[in-house]
């Protein structure tokens, strides 16, 4: 299949328009010899004579007229292609895969992606909800471009930027002894069985065995979702530490929320990405949007 050089085709149009190689050269900011060389190469490539060379310029041959007609049909398509691809170059179009833990989605990610989509409708945002450990795994393996997870999660070789922060609170059954307390310490909550998240969840990384939490909680049950945690609290199985952003007003029947007074009882969220990968423009634009929306204040605090 013959491969055509777009600049040579454009030179042919300029010569047809002006009737002169020198004027075509002037219009294209090339030398006369450069334009002549391109036209001769194009004729050799096509195997036809495109112009009659006259003392006062050039005149299209029938083959040249047919070539110009087809070139005029296809050149606007190439122009539109350039415009379309420019949107990808600038980050105004593309596909961005995002993995986030539940807290990240509730803390503002859903709202921020909606506002981004309003600004850049040609960017296809694909969101997957995962635990923090699996968010890091997805970004490290290239299955996600960006991730939202707890800052306490082991990042391996990934880089991160601060995102939102949300208080952790204690959910207790409505008839629990701690109901009615304005606040309690984490240490006080350890007197009661805890309902925990599975080991790949951010809440599995509360720091037991440290000065902040010298004793590990007695975990009576491990579940994978906040909905399951709240259902078990409501049933009286135990108490649970959860981010306040994970709560919905219509899900608190039979449950009381007690503030945890420990200074460290905050879930810090981060945006993670692979620093060894050159991020596509659309991914960089989404990351900048999320980082710019970072709220240093506690989200949903008391």
PDB file of C-alpha atoms in Angstrom:
ATOM      1  CA  UNK A   1       0.000   0.000   0.000  1.00  0.00           C
ATOM      2  CA  UNK A   2       1.318   3.433  -0.951  1.00  0.00           C
ATOM      3  CA  UNK A   3       2.182   5.677   1.988  1.00  0.00           C
ATOM      4  CA  UNK A   4       1.535   9.361   1.407  1.00  0.00           C
ATOM      5  CA  UNK A   5       3.291  12.246   3.091  1.00  0.00           C
ATOM      6  CA  UNK A   6       0.694  14.781   4.229  1.00  0.00           C
ATOM      7  CA  UNK A   7       2.992  17.759   3.656  1.00  0.00           C
ATOM      8  CA  UNK A   8       3.571  16.693   0.042  1.00  0.00           C
ATOM      9  CA  UNK A   9      -0.180  16.392  -0.480  1.00  0.00           C
ATOM     10  CA  UNK A  10      -0.635  19.861   0.987  1.00  0.00           C
ATOM     11  CA  UNK A  11       2.036  21.209  -1.398  1.00  0.00           C
ATOM     12  CA  UNK A  12       0.084  19.753  -4.293  1.00  0.00           C
ATOM     13  CA  UNK A  13      -3.017  21.662  -3.126  1.00  0.00           C
ATOM     14  CA  UNK A  14      -1.044  24.891  -2.786  1.00  0.00           C
ATOM     15  CA  UNK A  15       0.389  24.553  -6.292  1.00  0.00           C
ATOM     16  CA  UNK A  16      -3.073  23.795  -7.708  1.00  0.00           C
ATOM     17  CA  UNK A  17      -4.471  26.840  -5.891  1.00  0.00           C
ATOM     18  CA  UNK A  18      -1.748  29.310  -6.916  1.00  0.00           C
ATOM     19  CA  UNK A  19      -0.695  27.866 -10.272  1.00  0.00           C
ATOM     20  CA  UNK A  20       2.904  28.412  -9.284  1.00  0.00           C
ATOM     21  CA  UNK A  21       5.568  26.396  -7.466  1.00  0.00           C
ATOM     22  CA  UNK A  22       7.234  29.565  -6.181  1.00  0.00           C
ATOM     23  CA  UNK A  23       3.973  30.927  -4.771  1.00  0.00           C
ATOM     24  CA  UNK A  24       3.231  27.549  -3.161  1.00  0.00           C
ATOM     25  CA  UNK A  25       6.704  27.641  -1.602  1.00  0.00           C
ATOM     26  CA  UNK A  26       6.060  31.136  -0.256  1.00  0.00           C
ATOM     27  CA  UNK A  27       2.698  30.113   1.166  1.00  0.00           C
ATOM     28  CA  UNK A  28       4.167  27.067   2.931  1.00  0.00           C
ATOM     29  CA  UNK A  29       7.365  28.803   4.139  1.00  0.00           C
ATOM     30  CA  UNK A  30       9.524  26.339   2.205  1.00  0.00           C
ATOM     31  CA  UNK A  31      12.115  26.879  -0.512  1.00  0.00           C
ATOM     32  CA  UNK A  32      11.162  26.452  -4.172  1.00  0.00           C
ATOM     33  CA  UNK A  33      13.622  23.571  -4.480  1.00  0.00           C
ATOM     34  CA  UNK A  34      12.069  21.783  -1.462  1.00  0.00           C
ATOM     35  CA  UNK A  35       8.556  22.051  -2.911  1.00  0.00           C
ATOM     36  CA  UNK A  36       9.733  20.944  -6.367  1.00  0.00           C
ATOM     37  CA  UNK A  37      11.509  17.935  -4.836  1.00  0.00           C
ATOM     38  CA  UNK A  38       8.377  16.880  -2.939  1.00  0.00           C
ATOM     39  CA  UNK A  39       6.193  17.182  -6.056  1.00  0.00           C
ATOM     40  CA  UNK A  40       8.615  15.141  -8.157  1.00  0.00           C
ATOM     41  CA  UNK A  41       8.748  12.457  -5.457  1.00  0.00           C
ATOM     42  CA  UNK A  42       4.926  12.410  -5.306  1.00  0.00           C
ATOM     43  CA  UNK A  43       4.696  11.996  -9.093  1.00  0.00           C
ATOM     44  CA  UNK A  44       7.221   9.158  -8.945  1.00  0.00           C
ATOM     45  CA  UNK A  45       5.300   7.535  -6.108  1.00  0.00           C
ATOM     46  CA  UNK A  46       1.984   7.758  -7.981  1.00  0.00           C
ATOM     47  CA  UNK A  47       3.475   6.914 -11.393  1.00  0.00           C
ATOM     48  CA  UNK A  48       1.728   9.828 -13.108  1.00  0.00           C
ATOM     49  CA  UNK A  49       2.490  13.404 -14.152  1.00  0.00           C
ATOM     50  CA  UNK A  50       0.506  15.819 -11.996  1.00  0.00           C
ATOM     51  CA  UNK A  51       1.467  19.104 -13.699  1.00  0.00           C
ATOM     52  CA  UNK A  52       2.356  20.458 -17.069  1.00  0.00           C
ATOM     53  CA  UNK A  53       5.361  22.744 -16.509  1.00  0.00           C
ATOM     54  CA  UNK A  54       4.744  25.965 -18.447  1.00  0.00           C
ATOM     55  CA  UNK A  55       6.882  29.095 -18.949  1.00  0.00           C
ATOM     56  CA  UNK A  56       4.516  31.093 -16.749  1.00  0.00           C
ATOM     57  CA  UNK A  57       3.747  28.490 -14.109  1.00  0.00           C
ATOM     58  CA  UNK A  58       2.139  25.064 -13.970  1.00  0.00           C
ATOM     59  CA  UNK A  59      -1.155  23.543 -15.032  1.00  0.00           C
ATOM     60  CA  UNK A  60      -2.834  20.451 -13.609  1.00  0.00           C
ATOM     61  CA  UNK A  61      -2.995  17.400 -15.810  1.00  0.00           C
ATOM     62  CA  UNK A  62      -6.199  15.308 -15.728  1.00  0.00           C
ATOM     63  CA  UNK A  63      -4.433  12.979 -13.292  1.00  0.00           C
ATOM     64  CA  UNK A  64      -3.426  15.982 -11.197  1.00  0.00           C
ATOM     65  CA  UNK A  65      -7.014  17.270 -11.152  1.00  0.00           C
ATOM     66  CA  UNK A  66      -8.269  13.851  -9.995  1.00  0.00           C
ATOM     67  CA  UNK A  67      -5.610  13.750  -7.265  1.00  0.00           C
ATOM     68  CA  UNK A  68      -6.488  17.257  -6.043  1.00  0.00           C
ATOM     69  CA  UNK A  69     -10.179  16.350  -5.868  1.00  0.00           C
ATOM     70  CA  UNK A  70      -9.490  13.333  -3.637  1.00  0.00           C
ATOM     71  CA  UNK A  71      -6.966  15.203  -1.490  1.00  0.00           C
ATOM     72  CA  UNK A  72      -9.524  17.954  -0.857  1.00  0.00           C
ATOM     73  CA  UNK A  73     -11.904  15.256   0.371  1.00  0.00           C
ATOM     74  CA  UNK A  74      -9.484  13.619   2.824  1.00  0.00           C
ATOM     75  CA  UNK A  75      -7.487  16.581   4.195  1.00  0.00           C
ATOM     76  CA  UNK A  76     -10.387  17.871   6.369  1.00  0.00           C
ATOM     77  CA  UNK A  77     -10.569  14.385   7.928  1.00  0.00           C
ATOM     78  CA  UNK A  78      -6.905  14.599   8.937  1.00  0.00           C
ATOM     79  CA  UNK A  79      -7.535  18.073  10.328  1.00  0.00           C
ATOM     80  CA  UNK A  80     -10.411  16.771  12.430  1.00  0.00           C
ATOM     81  CA  UNK A  81      -8.220  13.872  13.585  1.00  0.00           C
ATOM     82  CA  UNK A  82      -5.611  16.347  14.794  1.00  0.00           C
ATOM     83  CA  UNK A  83      -8.243  18.310  16.702  1.00  0.00           C
ATOM     84  CA  UNK A  84      -9.660  15.152  18.260  1.00  0.00           C
ATOM     85  CA  UNK A  85      -6.250  13.864  19.359  1.00  0.00           C
ATOM     86  CA  UNK A  86      -5.335  17.252  20.769  1.00  0.00           C
ATOM     87  CA  UNK A  87      -8.037  16.726  23.408  1.00  0.00           C
ATOM     88  CA  UNK A  88      -6.184  13.608  24.556  1.00  0.00           C
ATOM     89  CA  UNK A  89      -2.854  15.433  24.545  1.00  0.00           C
ATOM     90  CA  UNK A  90      -4.269  18.193  26.778  1.00  0.00           C
ATOM     91  CA  UNK A  91      -6.080  15.774  29.095  1.00  0.00           C
ATOM     92  CA  UNK A  92      -9.532  16.891  28.006  1.00  0.00           C
ATOM     93  CA  UNK A  93     -10.347  13.340  26.855  1.00  0.00           C
ATOM     94  CA  UNK A  94      -9.297   9.842  27.838  1.00  0.00           C
ATOM     95  CA  UNK A  95     -10.078   6.957  30.183  1.00  0.00           C
ATOM     96  CA  UNK A  96      -9.113   7.070  33.878  1.00  0.00           C
ATOM     97  CA  UNK A  97      -9.420   4.023  36.145  1.00  0.00           C
ATOM     98  CA  UNK A  98      -9.790   4.878  39.841  1.00  0.00           C
ATOM     99  CA  UNK A  99      -9.858   2.474  42.785  1.00  0.00           C
ATOM    100  CA  UNK A 100     -11.095   3.726  46.146  1.00  0.00           C
ATOM    101  CA  UNK A 101     -11.948   2.397  49.549  1.00  0.00           C
ATOM    102  CA  UNK A 102     -15.475   2.980  50.875  1.00  0.00           C
ATOM    103  CA  UNK A 103     -14.406   5.869  53.089  1.00  0.00           C
ATOM    104  CA  UNK A 104     -12.821   7.691  50.148  1.00  0.00           C
ATOM    105  CA  UNK A 105     -16.019   7.488  48.118  1.00  0.00           C
ATOM    106  CA  UNK A 106     -18.090   8.726  51.062  1.00  0.00           C
ATOM    107  CA  UNK A 107     -15.582  11.436  52.012  1.00  0.00           C
ATOM    108  CA  UNK A 108     -16.063  13.345  48.790  1.00  0.00           C
ATOM    109  CA  UNK A 109     -14.701  11.324  45.861  1.00  0.00           C
ATOM    110  CA  UNK A 110     -18.138  10.721  44.353  1.00  0.00           C
ATOM    111  CA  UNK A 111     -18.959  14.426  44.497  1.00  0.00           C
ATOM    112  CA  UNK A 112     -15.551  15.472  43.148  1.00  0.00           C
ATOM    113  CA  UNK A 113     -15.707  13.074  40.226  1.00  0.00           C
ATOM    114  CA  UNK A 114     -19.134  14.442  39.378  1.00  0.00           C
ATOM    115  CA  UNK A 115     -17.760  18.003  39.281  1.00  0.00           C
ATOM    116  CA  UNK A 116     -14.791  16.860  37.195  1.00  0.00           C
ATOM    117  CA  UNK A 117     -17.089  15.140  34.708  1.00  0.00           C
ATOM    118  CA  UNK A 118     -19.091  18.349  34.351  1.00  0.00           C
ATOM    119  CA  UNK A 119     -15.885  20.162  33.335  1.00  0.00           C
ATOM    120  CA  UNK A 120     -14.438  17.401  31.156  1.00  0.00           C
ATOM    121  CA  UNK A 121     -17.278  15.320  29.689  1.00  0.00           C
ATOM    122  CA  UNK A 122     -14.931  13.538  27.254  1.00  0.00           C
ATOM    123  CA  UNK A 123     -12.974  11.914  30.103  1.00  0.00           C
ATOM    124  CA  UNK A 124     -14.377   8.466  30.879  1.00  0.00           C
ATOM    125  CA  UNK A 125     -14.095   7.932  34.666  1.00  0.00           C
ATOM    126  CA  UNK A 126     -14.233   4.296  35.791  1.00  0.00           C
ATOM    127  CA  UNK A 127     -14.469   3.784  39.558  1.00  0.00           C
ATOM    128  CA  UNK A 128     -14.048   0.524  41.454  1.00  0.00           C
ATOM    129  CA  UNK A 129     -14.647   0.146  45.202  1.00  0.00           C
ATOM    130  CA  UNK A 130     -11.968  -1.926  46.946  1.00  0.00           C
ATOM    131  CA  UNK A 131     -10.396  -2.248  50.360  1.00  0.00           C
ATOM    132  CA  UNK A 132      -7.291  -0.133  50.978  1.00  0.00           C
ATOM    133  CA  UNK A 133      -4.967  -3.114  50.516  1.00  0.00           C
ATOM    134  CA  UNK A 134      -6.565  -3.988  47.196  1.00  0.00           C
ATOM    135  CA  UNK A 135      -6.490  -0.330  46.087  1.00  0.00           C
ATOM    136  CA  UNK A 136      -2.705  -0.329  46.510  1.00  0.00           C
ATOM    137  CA  UNK A 137      -2.453  -3.654  44.714  1.00  0.00           C
ATOM    138  CA  UNK A 138      -4.556  -2.384  41.774  1.00  0.00           C
ATOM    139  CA  UNK A 139      -2.423   0.758  41.339  1.00  0.00           C
ATOM    140  CA  UNK A 140       0.863  -1.154  41.713  1.00  0.00           C
ATOM    141  CA  UNK A 141      -0.224  -3.681  39.065  1.00  0.00           C
ATOM    142  CA  UNK A 142      -1.470  -0.992  36.664  1.00  0.00           C
ATOM    143  CA  UNK A 143      -5.124  -2.011  36.838  1.00  0.00           C
ATOM    144  CA  UNK A 144      -5.958   1.407  38.320  1.00  0.00           C
ATOM    145  CA  UNK A 145      -4.401   4.751  37.388  1.00  0.00           C
ATOM    146  CA  UNK A 146      -5.161   6.366  40.747  1.00  0.00           C
ATOM    147  CA  UNK A 147      -6.211   5.083  44.147  1.00  0.00           C
ATOM    148  CA  UNK A 148      -7.832   6.490  47.275  1.00  0.00           C
ATOM    149  CA  UNK A 149      -6.931   4.649  50.461  1.00  0.00           C
ATOM    150  CA  UNK A 150      -6.037   5.107  54.106  1.00  0.00           C
ATOM    151  CA  UNK A 151      -2.681   6.745  54.803  1.00  0.00           C
ATOM    152  CA  UNK A 152      -1.979   3.958  57.294  1.00  0.00           C
ATOM    153  CA  UNK A 153      -1.890   1.350  54.520  1.00  0.00           C
ATOM    154  CA  UNK A 154       1.577   0.071  53.498  1.00  0.00           C
ATOM    155  CA  UNK A 155       2.333   1.852  50.199  1.00  0.00           C
ATOM    156  CA  UNK A 156       5.243  -0.258  48.953  1.00  0.00           C
ATOM    157  CA  UNK A 157       6.763   1.691  46.032  1.00  0.00           C
ATOM    158  CA  UNK A 158       3.772   3.954  45.373  1.00  0.00           C
ATOM    159  CA  UNK A 159       3.769   7.727  45.859  1.00  0.00           C
ATOM    160  CA  UNK A 160       0.937   9.639  47.499  1.00  0.00           C
ATOM    161  CA  UNK A 161      -0.636  13.052  47.972  1.00  0.00           C
ATOM    162  CA  UNK A 162      -2.817  14.109  50.939  1.00  0.00           C
ATOM    163  CA  UNK A 163      -6.551  13.807  50.417  1.00  0.00           C
ATOM    164  CA  UNK A 164      -9.330  14.127  53.012  1.00  0.00           C
ATOM    165  CA  UNK A 165      -9.477  13.200  56.691  1.00  0.00           C
ATOM    166  CA  UNK A 166     -12.485  11.948  58.614  1.00  0.00           C
ATOM    167  CA  UNK A 167     -13.009  11.239  62.342  1.00  0.00           C
ATOM    168  CA  UNK A 168     -13.360   7.679  63.551  1.00  0.00           C
ATOM    169  CA  UNK A 169     -16.284   7.113  65.928  1.00  0.00           C
ATOM    170  CA  UNK A 170     -17.629   4.256  68.001  1.00  0.00           C
ATOM    171  CA  UNK A 171     -20.909   2.644  66.954  1.00  0.00           C
ATOM    172  CA  UNK A 172     -22.699   0.932  69.847  1.00  0.00           C
ATOM    173  CA  UNK A 173     -26.130  -0.740  70.258  1.00  0.00           C
ATOM    174  CA  UNK A 174     -28.878   1.624  71.388  1.00  0.00           C
ATOM    175  CA  UNK A 175     -29.064  -0.026  74.841  1.00  0.00           C
ATOM    176  CA  UNK A 176     -25.300  -0.247  75.353  1.00  0.00           C
ATOM    177  CA  UNK A 177     -23.672   0.972  78.631  1.00  0.00           C
ATOM    178  CA  UNK A 178     -21.689   3.582  76.665  1.00  0.00           C
ATOM    179  CA  UNK A 179     -24.863   5.125  75.221  1.00  0.00           C
ATOM    180  CA  UNK A 180     -25.297   8.626  76.535  1.00  0.00           C
ATOM    181  CA  UNK A 181     -21.595   9.230  77.085  1.00  0.00           C
ATOM    182  CA  UNK A 182     -20.438  12.400  75.372  1.00  0.00           C
ATOM    183  CA  UNK A 183     -17.190  10.722  74.392  1.00  0.00           C
ATOM    184  CA  UNK A 184     -14.985   7.787  75.359  1.00  0.00           C
ATOM    185  CA  UNK A 185     -11.404   6.817  74.788  1.00  0.00           C
ATOM    186  CA  UNK A 186     -10.433   3.917  72.589  1.00  0.00           C
ATOM    187  CA  UNK A 187      -9.030   2.230  75.688  1.00  0.00           C
ATOM    188  CA  UNK A 188     -12.463   2.356  77.346  1.00  0.00           C
ATOM    189  CA  UNK A 189     -14.076   0.747  74.295  1.00  0.00           C
ATOM    190  CA  UNK A 190     -11.775  -2.269  74.630  1.00  0.00           C
ATOM    191  CA  UNK A 191     -13.831  -3.482  77.575  1.00  0.00           C
ATOM    192  CA  UNK A 192     -16.411  -4.653  75.016  1.00  0.00           C
ATOM    193  CA  UNK A 193     -16.227  -7.064  72.053  1.00  0.00           C
ATOM    194  CA  UNK A 194     -15.382  -5.305  68.781  1.00  0.00           C
ATOM    195  CA  UNK A 195     -16.727  -6.024  65.326  1.00  0.00           C
ATOM    196  CA  UNK A 196     -13.819  -5.613  62.922  1.00  0.00           C
ATOM    197  CA  UNK A 197     -13.171  -5.314  59.209  1.00  0.00           C
ATOM    198  CA  UNK A 198     -11.151  -7.951  57.398  1.00  0.00           C
ATOM    199  CA  UNK A 199      -7.356  -7.723  57.381  1.00  0.00           C
ATOM    200  CA  UNK A 200      -7.190  -6.014  53.974  1.00  0.00           C
ATOM    201  CA  UNK A 201      -9.308  -3.115  55.260  1.00  0.00           C
ATOM    202  CA  UNK A 202      -7.829   0.172  56.500  1.00  0.00           C
ATOM    203  CA  UNK A 203      -9.541  -0.323  59.864  1.00  0.00           C
ATOM    204  CA  UNK A 204      -7.532  -3.495  60.339  1.00  0.00           C
ATOM    205  CA  UNK A 205      -4.521  -1.193  60.691  1.00  0.00           C
ATOM    206  CA  UNK A 206      -5.535   0.595  63.862  1.00  0.00           C
ATOM    207  CA  UNK A 207      -2.298   0.626  65.809  1.00  0.00           C
ATOM    208  CA  UNK A 208      -2.736  -1.987  68.556  1.00  0.00           C
ATOM    209  CA  UNK A 209       0.343  -2.635  70.638  1.00  0.00           C
ATOM    210  CA  UNK A 210       1.524   0.981  70.444  1.00  0.00           C
ATOM    211  CA  UNK A 211       1.363   3.780  72.942  1.00  0.00           C
ATOM    212  CA  UNK A 212      -1.834   5.041  71.283  1.00  0.00           C
ATOM    213  CA  UNK A 213      -3.569   1.682  71.565  1.00  0.00           C
ATOM    214  CA  UNK A 214      -1.641  -0.473  74.047  1.00  0.00           C
ATOM    215  CA  UNK A 215      -4.117  -3.347  73.922  1.00  0.00           C
ATOM    216  CA  UNK A 216      -5.612  -5.048  70.875  1.00  0.00           C
ATOM    217  CA  UNK A 217      -9.422  -5.181  70.815  1.00  0.00           C
ATOM    218  CA  UNK A 218     -11.261  -8.427  71.391  1.00  0.00           C
ATOM    219  CA  UNK A 219     -12.571  -9.048  67.864  1.00  0.00           C
ATOM    220  CA  UNK A 220     -15.745 -11.091  67.986  1.00  0.00           C
ATOM    221  CA  UNK A 221     -16.547 -10.913  64.249  1.00  0.00           C
ATOM    222  CA  UNK A 222     -14.798  -9.912  61.001  1.00  0.00           C
ATOM    223  CA  UNK A 223     -16.873  -8.616  58.073  1.00  0.00           C
ATOM    224  CA  UNK A 224     -16.172  -6.945  54.739  1.00  0.00           C
ATOM    225  CA  UNK A 225     -18.633  -4.015  54.611  1.00  0.00           C
ATOM    226  CA  UNK A 226     -19.779  -1.149  56.811  1.00  0.00           C
ATOM    227  CA  UNK A 227     -23.382  -2.240  56.247  1.00  0.00           C
ATOM    228  CA  UNK A 228     -22.546  -5.615  57.806  1.00  0.00           C
ATOM    229  CA  UNK A 229     -20.705  -3.920  60.674  1.00  0.00           C
ATOM    230  CA  UNK A 230     -23.726  -1.753  61.486  1.00  0.00           C
ATOM    231  CA  UNK A 231     -26.130  -4.692  61.202  1.00  0.00           C
ATOM    232  CA  UNK A 232     -24.099  -6.621  63.778  1.00  0.00           C
ATOM    233  CA  UNK A 233     -23.837  -3.613  66.088  1.00  0.00           C
ATOM    234  CA  UNK A 234     -27.605  -3.162  65.843  1.00  0.00           C
ATOM    235  CA  UNK A 235     -28.044  -6.832  66.779  1.00  0.00           C
ATOM    236  CA  UNK A 236     -25.966  -6.340  69.920  1.00  0.00           C
ATOM    237  CA  UNK A 237     -23.006  -8.452  68.786  1.00  0.00           C
ATOM    238  CA  UNK A 238     -20.485  -5.799  69.777  1.00  0.00           C
ATOM    239  CA  UNK A 239     -19.204  -2.261  69.175  1.00  0.00           C
ATOM    240  CA  UNK A 240     -17.281  -1.007  66.142  1.00  0.00           C
ATOM    241  CA  UNK A 241     -14.865   1.753  65.171  1.00  0.00           C
ATOM    242  CA  UNK A 242     -15.977   3.279  61.868  1.00  0.00           C
ATOM    243  CA  UNK A 243     -15.369   6.492  59.896  1.00  0.00           C
ATOM    244  CA  UNK A 244     -18.172   8.958  60.441  1.00  0.00           C
ATOM    245  CA  UNK A 245     -18.484   9.530  56.665  1.00  0.00           C
ATOM    246  CA  UNK A 246     -19.555   5.899  56.280  1.00  0.00           C
ATOM    247  CA  UNK A 247     -22.749   6.569  58.235  1.00  0.00           C
ATOM    248  CA  UNK A 248     -26.083   7.449  56.681  1.00  0.00           C
ATOM    249  CA  UNK A 249     -28.917   9.008  58.622  1.00  0.00           C
ATOM    250  CA  UNK A 250     -31.320   6.280  57.567  1.00  0.00           C
ATOM    251  CA  UNK A 251     -29.001   3.480  58.749  1.00  0.00           C
ATOM    252  CA  UNK A 252     -28.746   4.370  62.451  1.00  0.00           C
ATOM    253  CA  UNK A 253     -31.922   2.811  63.809  1.00  0.00           C
ATOM    254  CA  UNK A 254     -30.970   0.868  66.933  1.00  0.00           C
ATOM    255  CA  UNK A 255     -27.439   2.324  66.917  1.00  0.00           C
ATOM    256  CA  UNK A 256     -25.838   5.155  68.879  1.00  0.00           C
ATOM    257  CA  UNK A 257     -22.672   6.969  67.823  1.00  0.00           C
ATOM    258  CA  UNK A 258     -20.163   7.875  70.518  1.00  0.00           C
ATOM    259  CA  UNK A 259     -17.232  10.209  69.870  1.00  0.00           C
ATOM    260  CA  UNK A 260     -13.739   8.801  70.397  1.00  0.00           C
ATOM    261  CA  UNK A 261     -11.690  11.438  72.207  1.00  0.00           C
ATOM    262  CA  UNK A 262      -8.239  10.114  71.285  1.00  0.00           C
ATOM    263  CA  UNK A 263      -6.321  12.613  69.149  1.00  0.00           C
ATOM    264  CA  UNK A 264      -5.193   9.868  66.759  1.00  0.00           C
ATOM    265  CA  UNK A 265      -8.737   8.649  66.053  1.00  0.00           C
ATOM    266  CA  UNK A 266      -8.857  10.125  62.540  1.00  0.00           C
ATOM    267  CA  UNK A 267      -8.660   8.311  59.238  1.00  0.00           C
ATOM    268  CA  UNK A 268      -6.302  10.160  56.902  1.00  0.00           C
ATOM    269  CA  UNK A 269      -6.984   9.447  53.238  1.00  0.00           C
ATOM    270  CA  UNK A 270      -4.467   9.782  50.414  1.00  0.00           C
ATOM    271  CA  UNK A 271      -4.355   9.703  46.620  1.00  0.00           C
ATOM    272  CA  UNK A 272      -1.852   7.075  45.467  1.00  0.00           C
ATOM    273  CA  UNK A 273      -0.165   6.645  42.084  1.00  0.00           C
ATOM    274  CA  UNK A 274       2.846   4.917  40.557  1.00  0.00           C
ATOM    275  CA  UNK A 275       5.776   7.406  40.446  1.00  0.00           C
ATOM    276  CA  UNK A 276       7.636   5.266  37.889  1.00  0.00           C
ATOM    277  CA  UNK A 277       4.826   5.563  35.375  1.00  0.00           C
ATOM    278  CA  UNK A 278       4.333   8.589  33.135  1.00  0.00           C
ATOM    279  CA  UNK A 279       0.715   9.464  33.848  1.00  0.00           C
ATOM    280  CA  UNK A 280      -1.452  10.144  30.792  1.00  0.00           C
ATOM    281  CA  UNK A 281      -2.650  13.768  30.625  1.00  0.00           C
ATOM    282  CA  UNK A 282      -6.229  12.871  31.616  1.00  0.00           C
ATOM    283  CA  UNK A 283      -4.985  10.945  34.669  1.00  0.00           C
ATOM    284  CA  UNK A 284      -2.785  13.873  35.707  1.00  0.00           C
ATOM    285  CA  UNK A 285      -5.751  16.196  35.332  1.00  0.00           C
ATOM    286  CA  UNK A 286      -7.956  14.004  37.568  1.00  0.00           C
ATOM    287  CA  UNK A 287      -5.199  13.714  40.180  1.00  0.00           C
ATOM    288  CA  UNK A 288      -4.726  17.493  40.229  1.00  0.00           C
ATOM    289  CA  UNK A 289      -8.493  17.946  40.614  1.00  0.00           C
ATOM    290  CA  UNK A 290      -8.655  15.583  43.592  1.00  0.00           C
ATOM    291  CA  UNK A 291      -5.597  17.038  45.321  1.00  0.00           C
ATOM    292  CA  UNK A 292      -6.920  20.582  44.816  1.00  0.00           C
ATOM    293  CA  UNK A 293     -10.154  19.564  46.544  1.00  0.00           C
ATOM    294  CA  UNK A 294      -8.296  18.366  49.642  1.00  0.00           C
ATOM    295  CA  UNK A 295      -9.970  19.632  52.779  1.00  0.00           C
ATOM    296  CA  UNK A 296      -7.560  19.832  55.708  1.00  0.00           C
ATOM    297  CA  UNK A 297     -10.490  20.017  58.117  1.00  0.00           C
ATOM    298  CA  UNK A 298     -12.112  16.915  59.554  1.00  0.00           C
ATOM    299  CA  UNK A 299     -15.010  15.807  57.411  1.00  0.00           C
ATOM    300  CA  UNK A 300     -18.250  15.161  59.217  1.00  0.00           C
ATOM    301  CA  UNK A 301     -16.870  16.030  62.639  1.00  0.00           C
ATOM    302  CA  UNK A 302     -18.894  16.578  65.779  1.00  0.00           C
TER     303      UNK A 302
END
